[in-house]
Backbone as ProteinMPNN parsed JSONL, in Angstrom:
{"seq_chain_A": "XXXXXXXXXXXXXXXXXXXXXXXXXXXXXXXXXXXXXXXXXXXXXXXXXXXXXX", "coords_chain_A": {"N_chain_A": [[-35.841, -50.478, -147.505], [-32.344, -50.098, -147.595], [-30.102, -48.592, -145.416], [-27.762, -48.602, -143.921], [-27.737, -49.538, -141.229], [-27.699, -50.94, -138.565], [-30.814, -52.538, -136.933], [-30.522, -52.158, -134.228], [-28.815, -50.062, -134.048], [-30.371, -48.078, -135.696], [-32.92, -48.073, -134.089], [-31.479, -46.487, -131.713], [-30.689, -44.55, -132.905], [-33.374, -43.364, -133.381], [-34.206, -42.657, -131.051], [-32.627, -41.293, -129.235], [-33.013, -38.953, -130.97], [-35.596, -38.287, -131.021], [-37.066, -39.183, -132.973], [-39.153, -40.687, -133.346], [-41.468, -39.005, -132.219], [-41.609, -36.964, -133.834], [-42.252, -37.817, -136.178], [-44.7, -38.979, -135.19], [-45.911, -36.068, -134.73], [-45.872, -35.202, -137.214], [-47.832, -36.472, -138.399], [-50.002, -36.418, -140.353], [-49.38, -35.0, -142.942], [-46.378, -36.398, -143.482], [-47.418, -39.113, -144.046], [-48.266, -39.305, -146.174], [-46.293, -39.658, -148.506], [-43.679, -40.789, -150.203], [-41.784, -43.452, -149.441], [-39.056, -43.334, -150.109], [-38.722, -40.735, -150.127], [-39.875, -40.022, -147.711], [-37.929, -41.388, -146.373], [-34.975, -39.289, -146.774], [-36.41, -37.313, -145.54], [-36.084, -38.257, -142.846], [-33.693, -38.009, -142.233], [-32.716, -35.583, -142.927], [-33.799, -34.601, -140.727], [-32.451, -35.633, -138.267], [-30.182, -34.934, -138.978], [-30.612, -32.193, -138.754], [-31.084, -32.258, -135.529], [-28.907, -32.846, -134.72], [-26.984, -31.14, -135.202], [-27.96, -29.034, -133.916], [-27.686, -30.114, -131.339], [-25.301, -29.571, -130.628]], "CA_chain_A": [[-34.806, -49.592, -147.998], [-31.027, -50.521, -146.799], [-29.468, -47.359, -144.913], [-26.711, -49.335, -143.651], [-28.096, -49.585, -139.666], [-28.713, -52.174, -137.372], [-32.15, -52.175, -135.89], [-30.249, -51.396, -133.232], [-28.889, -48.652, -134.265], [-31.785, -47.6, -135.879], [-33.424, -47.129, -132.597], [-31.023, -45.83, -130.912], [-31.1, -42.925, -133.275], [-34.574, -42.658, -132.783], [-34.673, -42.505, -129.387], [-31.488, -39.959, -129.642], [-32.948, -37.431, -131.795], [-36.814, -38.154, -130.554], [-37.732, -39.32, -134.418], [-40.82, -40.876, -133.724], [-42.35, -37.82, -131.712], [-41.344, -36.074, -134.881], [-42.956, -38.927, -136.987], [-46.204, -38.828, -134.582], [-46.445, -35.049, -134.621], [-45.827, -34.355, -138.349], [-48.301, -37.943, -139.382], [-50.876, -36.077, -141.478], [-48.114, -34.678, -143.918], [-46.013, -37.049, -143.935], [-48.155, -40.29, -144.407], [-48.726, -39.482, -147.979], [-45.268, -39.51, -149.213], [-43.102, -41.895, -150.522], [-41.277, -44.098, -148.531], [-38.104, -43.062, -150.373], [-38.974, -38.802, -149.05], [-39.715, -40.344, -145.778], [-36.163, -41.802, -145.667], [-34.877, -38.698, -146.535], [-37.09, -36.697, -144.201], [-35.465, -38.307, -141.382], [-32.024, -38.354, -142.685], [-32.353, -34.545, -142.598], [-34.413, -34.479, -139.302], [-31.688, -36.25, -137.806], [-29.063, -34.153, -139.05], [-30.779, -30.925, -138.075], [-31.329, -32.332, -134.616], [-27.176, -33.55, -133.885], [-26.397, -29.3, -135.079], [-28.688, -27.896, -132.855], [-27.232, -30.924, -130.252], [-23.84, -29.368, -130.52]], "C_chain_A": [[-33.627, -49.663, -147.032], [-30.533, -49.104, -146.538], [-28.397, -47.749, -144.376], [-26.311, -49.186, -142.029], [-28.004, -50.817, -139.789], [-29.942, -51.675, -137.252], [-32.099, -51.537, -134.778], [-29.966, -50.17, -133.084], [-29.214, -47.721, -134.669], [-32.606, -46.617, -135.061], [-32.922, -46.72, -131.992], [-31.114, -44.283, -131.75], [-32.318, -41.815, -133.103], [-34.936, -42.4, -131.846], [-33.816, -40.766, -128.816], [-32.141, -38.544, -129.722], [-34.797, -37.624, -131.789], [-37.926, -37.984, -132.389], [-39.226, -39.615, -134.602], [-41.728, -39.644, -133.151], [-42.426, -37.038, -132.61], [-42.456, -36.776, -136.301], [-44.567, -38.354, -136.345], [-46.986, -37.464, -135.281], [-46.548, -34.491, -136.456], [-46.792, -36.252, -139.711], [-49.178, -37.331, -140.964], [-49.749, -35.854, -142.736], [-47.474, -36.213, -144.325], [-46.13, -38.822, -144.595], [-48.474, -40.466, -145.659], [-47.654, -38.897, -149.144], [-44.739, -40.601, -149.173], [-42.303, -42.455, -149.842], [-39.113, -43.591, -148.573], [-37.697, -41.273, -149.797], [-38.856, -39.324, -147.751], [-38.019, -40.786, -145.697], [-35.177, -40.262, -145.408], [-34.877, -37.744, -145.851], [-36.76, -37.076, -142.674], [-33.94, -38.259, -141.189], [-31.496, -36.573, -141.949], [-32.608, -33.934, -141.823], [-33.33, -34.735, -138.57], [-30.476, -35.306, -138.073], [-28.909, -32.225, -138.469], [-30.573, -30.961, -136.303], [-29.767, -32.558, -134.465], [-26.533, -31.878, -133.981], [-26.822, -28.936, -134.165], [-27.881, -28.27, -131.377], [-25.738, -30.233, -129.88], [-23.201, -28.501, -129.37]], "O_chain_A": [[-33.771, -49.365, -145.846], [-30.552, -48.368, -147.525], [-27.733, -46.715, -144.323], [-25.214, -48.886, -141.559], [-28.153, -51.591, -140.735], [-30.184, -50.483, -137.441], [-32.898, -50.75, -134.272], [-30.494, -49.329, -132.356], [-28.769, -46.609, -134.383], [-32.896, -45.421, -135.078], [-33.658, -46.203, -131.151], [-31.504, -43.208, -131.294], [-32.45, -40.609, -132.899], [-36.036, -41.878, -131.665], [-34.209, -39.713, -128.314], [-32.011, -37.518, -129.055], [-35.336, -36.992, -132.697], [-38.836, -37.259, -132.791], [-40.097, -39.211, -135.372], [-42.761, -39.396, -133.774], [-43.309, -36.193, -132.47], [-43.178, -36.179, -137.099], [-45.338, -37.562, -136.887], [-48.005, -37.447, -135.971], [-47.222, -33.526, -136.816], [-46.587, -36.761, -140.813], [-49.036, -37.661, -142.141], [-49.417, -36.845, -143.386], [-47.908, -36.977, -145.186], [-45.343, -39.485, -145.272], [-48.875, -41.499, -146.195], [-47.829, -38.166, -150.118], [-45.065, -41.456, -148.35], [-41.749, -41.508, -149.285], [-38.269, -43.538, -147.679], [-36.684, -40.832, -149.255], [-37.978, -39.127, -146.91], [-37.173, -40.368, -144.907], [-34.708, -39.985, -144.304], [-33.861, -37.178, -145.446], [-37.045, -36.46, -141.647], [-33.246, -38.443, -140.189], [-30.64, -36.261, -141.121], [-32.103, -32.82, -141.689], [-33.099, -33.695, -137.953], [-29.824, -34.991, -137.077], [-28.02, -31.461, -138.095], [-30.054, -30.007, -135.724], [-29.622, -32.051, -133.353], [-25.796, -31.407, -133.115], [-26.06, -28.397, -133.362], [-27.517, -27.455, -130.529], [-25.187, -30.482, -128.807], [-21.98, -28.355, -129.312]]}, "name": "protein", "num_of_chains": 1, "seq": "XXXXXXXXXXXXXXXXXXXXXXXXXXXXXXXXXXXXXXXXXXXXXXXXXXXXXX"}
């Protein structure tokens, strides 16, 4: 699914906004959703985390 990253900047987001610890900690849940939710689910992870960052 094209989001219109680099890889690079991919990971840099994830490293940023600590996505995979978010990924890790929330696996049960979210492992049994669609790949298209998961995109979402980090879209708006990511966006909660840069407000709070402010």
């Amino acid at each position: 699914m094209k989001q219109g990253l680099s890889g690079e900047e991919a990971i840099s987001l994830f490293e940023k906004y600590n996505v995979l610890s978010y990924l890790s900690d929330n696996f049960e849940v979210l492992h049994t959703q669609s790949q298209q939710w998961l995109m979402e689910e980090i879209k708006e992870y990511i966006t909660k985390q840069k407000k709070a960052n402010q």
